[in-house]
mmCIF file of C-alpha atoms in Angstrom:
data_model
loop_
_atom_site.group_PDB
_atom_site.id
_atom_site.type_symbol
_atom_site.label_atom_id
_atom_site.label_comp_id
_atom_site.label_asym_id
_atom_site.label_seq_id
_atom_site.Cartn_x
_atom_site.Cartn_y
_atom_site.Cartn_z
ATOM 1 C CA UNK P 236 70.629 161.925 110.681
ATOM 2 C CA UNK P 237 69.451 164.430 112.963
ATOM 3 C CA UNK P 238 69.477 167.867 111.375
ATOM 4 C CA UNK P 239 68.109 171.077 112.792
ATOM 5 C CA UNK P 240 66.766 174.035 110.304
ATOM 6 C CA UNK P 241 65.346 177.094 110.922
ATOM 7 C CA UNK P 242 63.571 176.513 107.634
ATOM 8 C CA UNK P 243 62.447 174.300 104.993
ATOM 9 C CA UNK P 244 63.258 174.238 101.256
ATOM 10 C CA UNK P 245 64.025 172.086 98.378
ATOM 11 C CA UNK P 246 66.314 173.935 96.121
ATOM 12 C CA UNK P 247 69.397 176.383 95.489
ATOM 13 C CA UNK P 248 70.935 178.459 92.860
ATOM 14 C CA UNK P 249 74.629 178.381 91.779
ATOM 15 C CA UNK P 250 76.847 179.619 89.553
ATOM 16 C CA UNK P 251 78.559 177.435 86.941
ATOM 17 C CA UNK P 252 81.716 178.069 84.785
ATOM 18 C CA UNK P 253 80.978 176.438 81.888
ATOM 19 C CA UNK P 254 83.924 177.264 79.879
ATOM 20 C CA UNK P 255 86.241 180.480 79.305
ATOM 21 C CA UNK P 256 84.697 183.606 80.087
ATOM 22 C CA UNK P 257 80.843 181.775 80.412
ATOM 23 C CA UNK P 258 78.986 181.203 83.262
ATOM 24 C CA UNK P 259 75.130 180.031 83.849
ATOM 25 C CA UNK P 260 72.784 179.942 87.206
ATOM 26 C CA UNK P 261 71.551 176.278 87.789
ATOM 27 C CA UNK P 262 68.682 175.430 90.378
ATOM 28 C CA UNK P 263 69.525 172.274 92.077
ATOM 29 C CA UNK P 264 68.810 170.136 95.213
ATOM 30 C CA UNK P 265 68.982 171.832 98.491
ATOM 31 C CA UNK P 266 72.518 169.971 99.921
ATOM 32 C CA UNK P 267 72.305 168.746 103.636
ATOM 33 C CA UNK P 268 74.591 169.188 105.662
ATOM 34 C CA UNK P 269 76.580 166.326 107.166
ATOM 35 C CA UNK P 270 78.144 165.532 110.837
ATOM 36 C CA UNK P 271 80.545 168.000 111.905
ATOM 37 C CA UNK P 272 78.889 170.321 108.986
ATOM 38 C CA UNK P 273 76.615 173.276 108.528
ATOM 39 C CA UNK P 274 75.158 175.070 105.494
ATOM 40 C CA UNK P 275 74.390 178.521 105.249
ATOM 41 C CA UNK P 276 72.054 180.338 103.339
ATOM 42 C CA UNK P 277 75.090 182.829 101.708
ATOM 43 C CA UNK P 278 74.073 186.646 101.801
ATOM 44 C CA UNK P 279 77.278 187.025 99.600
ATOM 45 C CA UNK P 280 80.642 186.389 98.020
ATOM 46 C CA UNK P 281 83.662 188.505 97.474
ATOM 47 C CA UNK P 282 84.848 188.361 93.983
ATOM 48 C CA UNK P 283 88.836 187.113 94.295
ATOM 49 C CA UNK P 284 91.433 187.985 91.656
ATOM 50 C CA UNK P 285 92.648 183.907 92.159
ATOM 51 C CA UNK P 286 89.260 183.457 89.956
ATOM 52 C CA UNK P 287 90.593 185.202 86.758
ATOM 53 C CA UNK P 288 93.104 182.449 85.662
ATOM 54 C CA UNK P 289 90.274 180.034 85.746
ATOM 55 C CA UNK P 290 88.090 182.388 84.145
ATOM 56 C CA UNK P 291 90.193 182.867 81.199
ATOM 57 C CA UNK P 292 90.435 179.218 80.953
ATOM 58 C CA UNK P 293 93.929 178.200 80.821
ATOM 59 C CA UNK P 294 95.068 174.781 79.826
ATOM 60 C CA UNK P 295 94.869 173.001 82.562
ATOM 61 C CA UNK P 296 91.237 174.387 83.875
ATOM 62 C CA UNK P 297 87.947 171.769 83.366
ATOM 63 C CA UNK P 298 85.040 172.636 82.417
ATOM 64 C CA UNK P 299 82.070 172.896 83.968
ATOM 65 C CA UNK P 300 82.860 173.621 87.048
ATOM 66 C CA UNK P 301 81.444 172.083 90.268
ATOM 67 C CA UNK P 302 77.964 174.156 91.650
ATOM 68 C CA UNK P 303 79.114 177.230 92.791
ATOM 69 C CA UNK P 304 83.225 176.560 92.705
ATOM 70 C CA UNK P 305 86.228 179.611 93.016
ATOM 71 C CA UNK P 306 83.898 181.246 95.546
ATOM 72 C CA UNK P 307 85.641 181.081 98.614
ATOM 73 C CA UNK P 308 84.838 184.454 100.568
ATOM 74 C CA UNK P 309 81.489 183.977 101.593
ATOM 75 C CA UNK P 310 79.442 184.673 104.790
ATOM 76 C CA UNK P 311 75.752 184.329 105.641
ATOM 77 C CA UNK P 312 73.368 182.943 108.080
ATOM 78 C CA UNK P 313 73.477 179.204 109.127
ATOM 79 C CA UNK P 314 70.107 177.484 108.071
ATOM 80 C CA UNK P 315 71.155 173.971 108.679
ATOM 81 C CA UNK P 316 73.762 172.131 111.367
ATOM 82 C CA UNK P 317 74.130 168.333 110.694
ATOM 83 C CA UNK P 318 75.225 166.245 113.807
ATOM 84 C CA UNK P 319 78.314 166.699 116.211
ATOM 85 C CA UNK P 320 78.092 170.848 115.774
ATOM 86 C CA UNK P 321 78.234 172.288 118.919
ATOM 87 C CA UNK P 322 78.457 176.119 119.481
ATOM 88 C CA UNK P 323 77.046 177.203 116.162
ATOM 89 C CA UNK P 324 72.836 176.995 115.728
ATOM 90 C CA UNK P 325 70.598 178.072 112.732
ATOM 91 C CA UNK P 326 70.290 181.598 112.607
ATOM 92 C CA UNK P 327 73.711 182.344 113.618
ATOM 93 C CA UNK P 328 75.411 184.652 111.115
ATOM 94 C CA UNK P 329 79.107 183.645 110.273
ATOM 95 C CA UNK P 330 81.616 184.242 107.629
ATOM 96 C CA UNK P 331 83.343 180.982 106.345
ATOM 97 C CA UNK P 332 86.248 179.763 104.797
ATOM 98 C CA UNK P 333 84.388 176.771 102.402
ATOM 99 C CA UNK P 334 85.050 176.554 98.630
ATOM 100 C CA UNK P 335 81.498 176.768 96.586
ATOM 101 C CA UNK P 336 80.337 180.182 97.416
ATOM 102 C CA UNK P 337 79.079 181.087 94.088
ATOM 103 C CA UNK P 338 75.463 180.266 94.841
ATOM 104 C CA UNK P 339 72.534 180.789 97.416
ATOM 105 C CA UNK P 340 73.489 177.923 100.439
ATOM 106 C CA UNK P 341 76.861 176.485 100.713
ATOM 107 C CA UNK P 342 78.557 173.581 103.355
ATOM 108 C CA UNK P 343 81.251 174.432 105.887
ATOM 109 C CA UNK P 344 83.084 172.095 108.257
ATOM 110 C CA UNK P 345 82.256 173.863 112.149
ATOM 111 C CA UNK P 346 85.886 174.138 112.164
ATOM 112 C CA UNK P 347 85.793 176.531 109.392
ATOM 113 C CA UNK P 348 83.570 179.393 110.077
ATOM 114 C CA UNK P 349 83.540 182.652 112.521
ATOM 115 C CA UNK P 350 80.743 183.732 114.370
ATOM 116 C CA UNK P 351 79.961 187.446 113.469
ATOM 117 C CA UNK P 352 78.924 190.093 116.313
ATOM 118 C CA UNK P 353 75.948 191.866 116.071
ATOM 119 C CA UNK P 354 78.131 195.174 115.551
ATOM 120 C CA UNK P 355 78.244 194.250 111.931
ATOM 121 C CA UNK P 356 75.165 192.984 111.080
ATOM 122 C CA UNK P 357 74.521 195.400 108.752
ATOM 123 C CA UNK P 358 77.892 195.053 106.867
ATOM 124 C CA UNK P 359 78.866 192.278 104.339
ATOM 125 C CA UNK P 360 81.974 190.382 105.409
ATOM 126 C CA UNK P 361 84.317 188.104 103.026
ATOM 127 C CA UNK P 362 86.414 186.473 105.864
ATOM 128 C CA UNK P 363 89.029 184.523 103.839
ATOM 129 C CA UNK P 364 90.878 187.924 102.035
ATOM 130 C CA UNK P 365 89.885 190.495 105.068
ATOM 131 C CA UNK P 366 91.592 187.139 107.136
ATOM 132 C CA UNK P 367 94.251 187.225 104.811
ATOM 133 C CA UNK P 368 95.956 190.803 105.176
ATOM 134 C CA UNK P 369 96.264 189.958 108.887
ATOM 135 C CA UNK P 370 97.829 186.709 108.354
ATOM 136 C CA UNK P 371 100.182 188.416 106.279
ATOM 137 C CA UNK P 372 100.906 190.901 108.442
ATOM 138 C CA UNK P 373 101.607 188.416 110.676
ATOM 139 C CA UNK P 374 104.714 186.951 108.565
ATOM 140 C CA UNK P 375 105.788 190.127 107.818
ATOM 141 C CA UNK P 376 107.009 190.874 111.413
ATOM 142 C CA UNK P 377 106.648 194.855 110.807
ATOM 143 C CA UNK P 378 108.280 196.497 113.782
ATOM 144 C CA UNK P 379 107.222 200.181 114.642
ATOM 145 C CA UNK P 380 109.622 202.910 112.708
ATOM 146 C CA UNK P 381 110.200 200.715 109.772
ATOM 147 C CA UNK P 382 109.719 201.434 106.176
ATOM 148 C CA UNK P 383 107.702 198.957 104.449
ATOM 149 C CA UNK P 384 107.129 199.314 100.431
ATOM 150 C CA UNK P 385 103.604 197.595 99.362
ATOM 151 C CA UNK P 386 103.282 196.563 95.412
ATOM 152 C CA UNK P 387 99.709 196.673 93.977
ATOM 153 C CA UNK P 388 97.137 198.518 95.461
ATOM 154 C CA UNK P 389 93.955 196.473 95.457
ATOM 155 C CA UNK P 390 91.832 194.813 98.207
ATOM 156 C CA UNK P 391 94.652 193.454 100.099
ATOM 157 C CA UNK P 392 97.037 196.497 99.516
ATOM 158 C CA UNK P 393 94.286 199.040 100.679
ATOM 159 C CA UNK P 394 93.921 196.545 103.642
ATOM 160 C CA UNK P 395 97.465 196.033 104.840
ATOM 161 C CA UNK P 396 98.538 199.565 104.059
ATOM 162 C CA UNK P 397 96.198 200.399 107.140
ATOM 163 C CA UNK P 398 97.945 197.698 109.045
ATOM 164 C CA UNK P 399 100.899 198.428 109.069
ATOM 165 C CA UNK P 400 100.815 202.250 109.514
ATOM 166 C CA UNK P 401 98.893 201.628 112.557
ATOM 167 C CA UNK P 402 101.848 198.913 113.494
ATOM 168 C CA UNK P 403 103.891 201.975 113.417
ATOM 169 C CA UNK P 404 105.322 201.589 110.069
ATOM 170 C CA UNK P 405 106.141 204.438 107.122
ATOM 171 C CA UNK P 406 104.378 202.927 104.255
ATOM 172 C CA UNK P 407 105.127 203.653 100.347
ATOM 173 C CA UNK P 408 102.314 202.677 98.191
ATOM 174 C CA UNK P 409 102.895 201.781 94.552
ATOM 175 C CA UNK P 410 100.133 201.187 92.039
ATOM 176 C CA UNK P 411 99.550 201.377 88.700
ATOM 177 C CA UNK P 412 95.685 203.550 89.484
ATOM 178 C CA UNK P 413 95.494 207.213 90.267
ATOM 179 C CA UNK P 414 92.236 206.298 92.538
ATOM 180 C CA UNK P 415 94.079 203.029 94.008
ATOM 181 C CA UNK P 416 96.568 205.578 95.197
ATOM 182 C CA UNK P 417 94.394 207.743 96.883
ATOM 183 C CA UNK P 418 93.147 205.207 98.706
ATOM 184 C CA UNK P 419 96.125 204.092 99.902
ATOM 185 C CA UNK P 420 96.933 207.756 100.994
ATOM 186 C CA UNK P 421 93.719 207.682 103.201
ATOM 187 C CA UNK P 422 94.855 204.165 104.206
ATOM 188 C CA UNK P 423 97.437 205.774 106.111
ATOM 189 C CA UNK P 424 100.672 205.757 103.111
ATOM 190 C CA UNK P 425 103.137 208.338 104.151
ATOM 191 C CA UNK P 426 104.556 208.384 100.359
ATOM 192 C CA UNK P 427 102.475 207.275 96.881
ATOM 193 C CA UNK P 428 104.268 206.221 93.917
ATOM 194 C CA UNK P 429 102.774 205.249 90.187
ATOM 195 C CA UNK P 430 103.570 202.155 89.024
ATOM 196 C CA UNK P 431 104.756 203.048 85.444
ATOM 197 C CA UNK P 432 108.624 202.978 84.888
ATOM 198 C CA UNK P 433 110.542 200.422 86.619
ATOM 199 C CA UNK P 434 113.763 202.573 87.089
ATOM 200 C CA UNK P 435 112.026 205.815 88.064
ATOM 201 C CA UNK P 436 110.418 203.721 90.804
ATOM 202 C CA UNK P 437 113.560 202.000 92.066
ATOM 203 C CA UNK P 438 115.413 206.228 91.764
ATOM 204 C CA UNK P 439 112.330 207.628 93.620
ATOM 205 C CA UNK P 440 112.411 204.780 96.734
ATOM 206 C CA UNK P 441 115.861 205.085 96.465
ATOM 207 C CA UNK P 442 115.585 208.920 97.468
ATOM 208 C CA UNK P 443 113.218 208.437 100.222
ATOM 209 C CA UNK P 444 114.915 206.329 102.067
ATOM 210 C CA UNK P 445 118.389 207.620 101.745
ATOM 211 C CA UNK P 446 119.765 205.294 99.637
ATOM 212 C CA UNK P 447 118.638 202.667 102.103
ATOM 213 C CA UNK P 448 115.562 201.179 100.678
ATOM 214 C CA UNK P 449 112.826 199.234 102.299
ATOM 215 C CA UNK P 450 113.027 197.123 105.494
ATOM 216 C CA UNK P 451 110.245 195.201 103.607
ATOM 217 C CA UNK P 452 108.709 195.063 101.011
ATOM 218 C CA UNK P 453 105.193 192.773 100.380
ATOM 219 C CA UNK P 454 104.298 192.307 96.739
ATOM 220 C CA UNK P 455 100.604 192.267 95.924
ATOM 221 C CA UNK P 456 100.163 191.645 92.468
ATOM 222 C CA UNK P 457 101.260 188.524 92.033
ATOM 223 C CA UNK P 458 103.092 189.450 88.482
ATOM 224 C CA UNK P 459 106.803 188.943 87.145
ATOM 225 C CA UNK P 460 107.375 192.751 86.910
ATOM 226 C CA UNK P 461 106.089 193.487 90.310
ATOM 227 C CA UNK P 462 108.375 190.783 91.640
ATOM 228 C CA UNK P 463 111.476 191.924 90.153
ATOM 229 C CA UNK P 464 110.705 195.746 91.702
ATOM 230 C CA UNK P 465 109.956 194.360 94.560
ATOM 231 C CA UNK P 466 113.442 192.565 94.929
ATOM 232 C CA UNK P 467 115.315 196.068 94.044
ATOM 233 C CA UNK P 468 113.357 197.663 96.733
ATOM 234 C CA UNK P 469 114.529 195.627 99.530
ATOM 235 C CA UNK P 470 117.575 196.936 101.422
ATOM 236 C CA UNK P 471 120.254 194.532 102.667
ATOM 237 C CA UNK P 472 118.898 192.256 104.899
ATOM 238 C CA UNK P 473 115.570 193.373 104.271
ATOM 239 C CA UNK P 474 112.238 191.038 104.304
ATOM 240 C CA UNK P 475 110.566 190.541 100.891
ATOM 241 C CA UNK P 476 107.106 188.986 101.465
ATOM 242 C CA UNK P 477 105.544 187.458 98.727
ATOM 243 C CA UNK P 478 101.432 188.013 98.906
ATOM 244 C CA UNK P 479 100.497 188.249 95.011
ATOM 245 C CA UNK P 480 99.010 185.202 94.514
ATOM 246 C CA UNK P 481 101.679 184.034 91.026
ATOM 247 C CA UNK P 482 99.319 181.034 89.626
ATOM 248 C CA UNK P 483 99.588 181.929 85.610
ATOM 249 C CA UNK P 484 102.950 181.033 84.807
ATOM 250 C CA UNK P 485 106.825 180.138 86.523
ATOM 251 C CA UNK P 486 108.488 182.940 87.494
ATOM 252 C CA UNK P 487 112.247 183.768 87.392
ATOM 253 C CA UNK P 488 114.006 185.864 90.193
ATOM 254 C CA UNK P 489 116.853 187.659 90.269
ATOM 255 C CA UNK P 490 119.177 185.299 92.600
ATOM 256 C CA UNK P 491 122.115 187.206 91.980
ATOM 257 C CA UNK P 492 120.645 190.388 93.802
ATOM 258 C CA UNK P 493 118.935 188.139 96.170
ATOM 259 C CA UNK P 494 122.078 186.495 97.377
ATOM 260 C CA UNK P 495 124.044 189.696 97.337
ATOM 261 C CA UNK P 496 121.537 191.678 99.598
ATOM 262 C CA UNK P 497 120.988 188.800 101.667
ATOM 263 C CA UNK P 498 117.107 188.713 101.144
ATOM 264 C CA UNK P 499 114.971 187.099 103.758
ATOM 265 C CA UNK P 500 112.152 186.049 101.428
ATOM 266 C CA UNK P 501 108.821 185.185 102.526
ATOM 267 C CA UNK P 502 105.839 183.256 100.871
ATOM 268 C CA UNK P 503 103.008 184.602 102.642
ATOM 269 C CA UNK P 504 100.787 182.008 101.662
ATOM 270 C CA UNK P 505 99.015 180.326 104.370
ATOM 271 C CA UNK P 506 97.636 176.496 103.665
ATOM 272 C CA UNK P 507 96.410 175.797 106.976
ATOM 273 C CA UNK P 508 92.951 175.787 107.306
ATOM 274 C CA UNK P 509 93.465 176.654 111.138
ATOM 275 C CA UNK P 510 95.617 179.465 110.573
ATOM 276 C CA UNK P 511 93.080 181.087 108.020
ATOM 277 C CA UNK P 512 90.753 180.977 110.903
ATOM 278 C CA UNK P 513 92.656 182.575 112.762
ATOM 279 C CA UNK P 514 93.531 185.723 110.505
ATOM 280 C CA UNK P 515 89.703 185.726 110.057
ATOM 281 C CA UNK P 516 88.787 185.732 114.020
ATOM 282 C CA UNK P 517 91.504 188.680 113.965
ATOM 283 C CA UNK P 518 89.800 190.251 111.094
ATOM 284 C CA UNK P 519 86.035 190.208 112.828
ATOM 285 C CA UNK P 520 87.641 191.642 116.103
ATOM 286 C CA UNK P 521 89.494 194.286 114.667
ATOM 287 C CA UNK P 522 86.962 195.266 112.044
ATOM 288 C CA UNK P 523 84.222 195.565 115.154
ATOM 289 C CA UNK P 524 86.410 197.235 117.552
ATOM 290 C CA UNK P 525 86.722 200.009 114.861
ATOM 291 C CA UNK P 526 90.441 199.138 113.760
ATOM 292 C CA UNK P 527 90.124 198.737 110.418
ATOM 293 C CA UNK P 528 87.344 200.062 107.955
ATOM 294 C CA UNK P 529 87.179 197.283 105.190
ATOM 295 C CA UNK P 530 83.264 198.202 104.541
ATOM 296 C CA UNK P 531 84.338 201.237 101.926
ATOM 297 C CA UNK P 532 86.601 199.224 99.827
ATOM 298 C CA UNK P 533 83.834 197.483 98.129
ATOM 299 C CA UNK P 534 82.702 199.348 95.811
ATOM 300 C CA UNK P 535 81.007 197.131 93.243
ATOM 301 C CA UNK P 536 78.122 194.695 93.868
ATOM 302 C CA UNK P 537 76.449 192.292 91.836
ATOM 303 C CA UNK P 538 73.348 190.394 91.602
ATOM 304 C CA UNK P 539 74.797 186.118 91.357
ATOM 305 C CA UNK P 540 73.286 185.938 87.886
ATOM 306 C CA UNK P 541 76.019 188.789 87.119
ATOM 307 C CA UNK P 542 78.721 186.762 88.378
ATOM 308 C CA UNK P 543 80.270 187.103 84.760
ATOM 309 C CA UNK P 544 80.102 190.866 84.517
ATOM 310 C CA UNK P 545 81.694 190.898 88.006
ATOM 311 C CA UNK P 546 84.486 188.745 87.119
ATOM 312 C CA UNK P 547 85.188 190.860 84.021
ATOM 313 C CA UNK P 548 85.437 193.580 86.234
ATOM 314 C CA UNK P 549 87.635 192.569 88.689
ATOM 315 C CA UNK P 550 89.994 191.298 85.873
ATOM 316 C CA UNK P 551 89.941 194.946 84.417
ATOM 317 C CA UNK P 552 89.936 197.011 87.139
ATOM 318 C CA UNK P 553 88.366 200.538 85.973
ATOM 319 C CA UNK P 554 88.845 203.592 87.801
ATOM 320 C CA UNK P 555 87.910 203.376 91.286
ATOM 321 C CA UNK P 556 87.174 199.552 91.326
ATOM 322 C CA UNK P 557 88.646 198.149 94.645
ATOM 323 C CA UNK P 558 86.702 194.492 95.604
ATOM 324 C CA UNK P 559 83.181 193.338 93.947
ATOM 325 C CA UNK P 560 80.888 191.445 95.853
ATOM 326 C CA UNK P 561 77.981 188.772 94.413
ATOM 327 C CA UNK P 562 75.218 189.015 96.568
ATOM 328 C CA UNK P 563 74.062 185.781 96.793
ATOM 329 C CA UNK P 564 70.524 185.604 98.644
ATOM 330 C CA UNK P 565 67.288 185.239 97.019
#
């Protein structure tokens, strides 16, 4: 096999789940990349709220993990490129969609990473959620004048509340967080709503849109309770994207309401690997041309061997916490 690196060495570190709540950093063999492949020597990892189910360690999770497993937003610089790459060479810096980020060098198919500019060098970039809001955006179909309702006001709220005001859109934040408010407001939210009493919400949307409601409405939270607002929110005929990411238990929705409004309901969800490139290609562009400013939203960062303390984190969300990162390099 004819591999090309920019430099020699023999081992790694990655994180390993090793059963509810516990986590250890294990030094193992250097992985090589394989044809069509490249690894990359990870500068970091966003921290993803899909982690916390497997963190608490539900039923069905299995313990330990794999080397580095439920990272999934990390970017770095490519040290190795196994045969059949073309386009990508060691020392390019890319963000990439690949699935054991948790740790100091991961493998990505070609196919699945995204060259970064040398405009944001300087800034860390998780691809796969920043990728995300604009995929969802997409499947939204937000027209400009509209008034679009956004549920949970984390990473991805933050994100697509700036997305669709600049589509044109009248945005009403709701969120649980004084400071994840706030940040929606400088996000662009005409209107800012706390997410503590299900009726006063519903009254208080109710009044600002003239008895209307929303002409969508994208849930973020990925909770039953969110979920029901979110249905009462939507006017007739209205679009209610689902983005929360519901992996902890079924849910049950209010068909009655659904059917009566005549809800276009969308699972925002994308599975195709192509079409999360894509979001992130859109991401990189916008986020160099100045468009959108994800840099500020991460507030926490973590050393890997604090991959635990960052996971607690994001599953409590204090005050001011909007995305952690694990930075990953050595």
């Amino acid at each position: 096999m004819n591999i090309r690196m920019s430099q020699r060495t023999d081992t790694m570190s990655a994180a390993i789940v090793t059963g509810p709540g516990t986590v250890r950093i294990e030094r193992l063999p250097l992985p090589q990349p394989g044809r069509g492949q490249v690894r990359i020597r990870l500068e970091g990892c966003g921290v993803c709220a899909s982690n916390l189910v497997p963190w608490a360690g539900p039923e069905w999770m299995r313990f330990p993990t794999e080397p580095g497993a439920l990272g999934h937003e990390g970017w770095g610089v490519i040290d190795a490129v196994g045969e059949g790459v073309h386009g990508f060479s060691p020392g390019d810096r890319v963000a990439a969609l690949s699935y054991n980020a948790y740790a100091t060098h991961d493998i990505a198919d070609q196919s699945a990473i995204a060259r970064l500019p040398a405009s944001l060098a300087d800034q860390p970039f998780p691809g796969e959620p920043l990728g995300c809001a604009f995929n969802i955006l997409r499947r939204s179909a937000i027209t400009p004048g509209e008034t679009v309702a956004i549920i949970g006001i984390g990473f991805l709220g933050v994100l697509l509340t700036e997305l669709v005001s600049a589509a044109g859109a009248r945005v009403i934040a709701i969120s649980r967080r004084p400071s994840s408010l706030a940040a929606a407001k400088q996000a662009g939210a005409s209107d800012v709503i706390p997410m503590d009493d299900h009726w006063r919400i519903i009254e208080e949307v109710k009044q600002l849109t003239d008895g209307r409601f929303c002409d969508c409405v994208i849930e973020a939270v990925g909770k039953q309770w969110p979920l029901d607002l979110a249905g009462e929110l939507t006017r007739e005929r209205g679009r209610l994207v689902i983005a929360g990411y519901h992996q902890d238990s079924p849910r049950q929705v209010n068909m009655q309401l659904w059917n009566w409004r005549g809800l276009d309901v969308i699972n925002a969800h994308e599975r195709d690997p192509a079409v999360y490139m894509r979001g992130m290609r859109e991401a990189i562009e916008a986020t160099a041309a100045g468009r959108i400013s994800p840099a500020r939203l991460y507030t926490h960062r973590f050393p890997l061997e604090e991959l635990g303390a960052a996971l607690d984190m994001t599953r409590d969300r204090p005050e001011g916490f909007i995305k952690a990162l694990v930075i990953c390099h050595e």
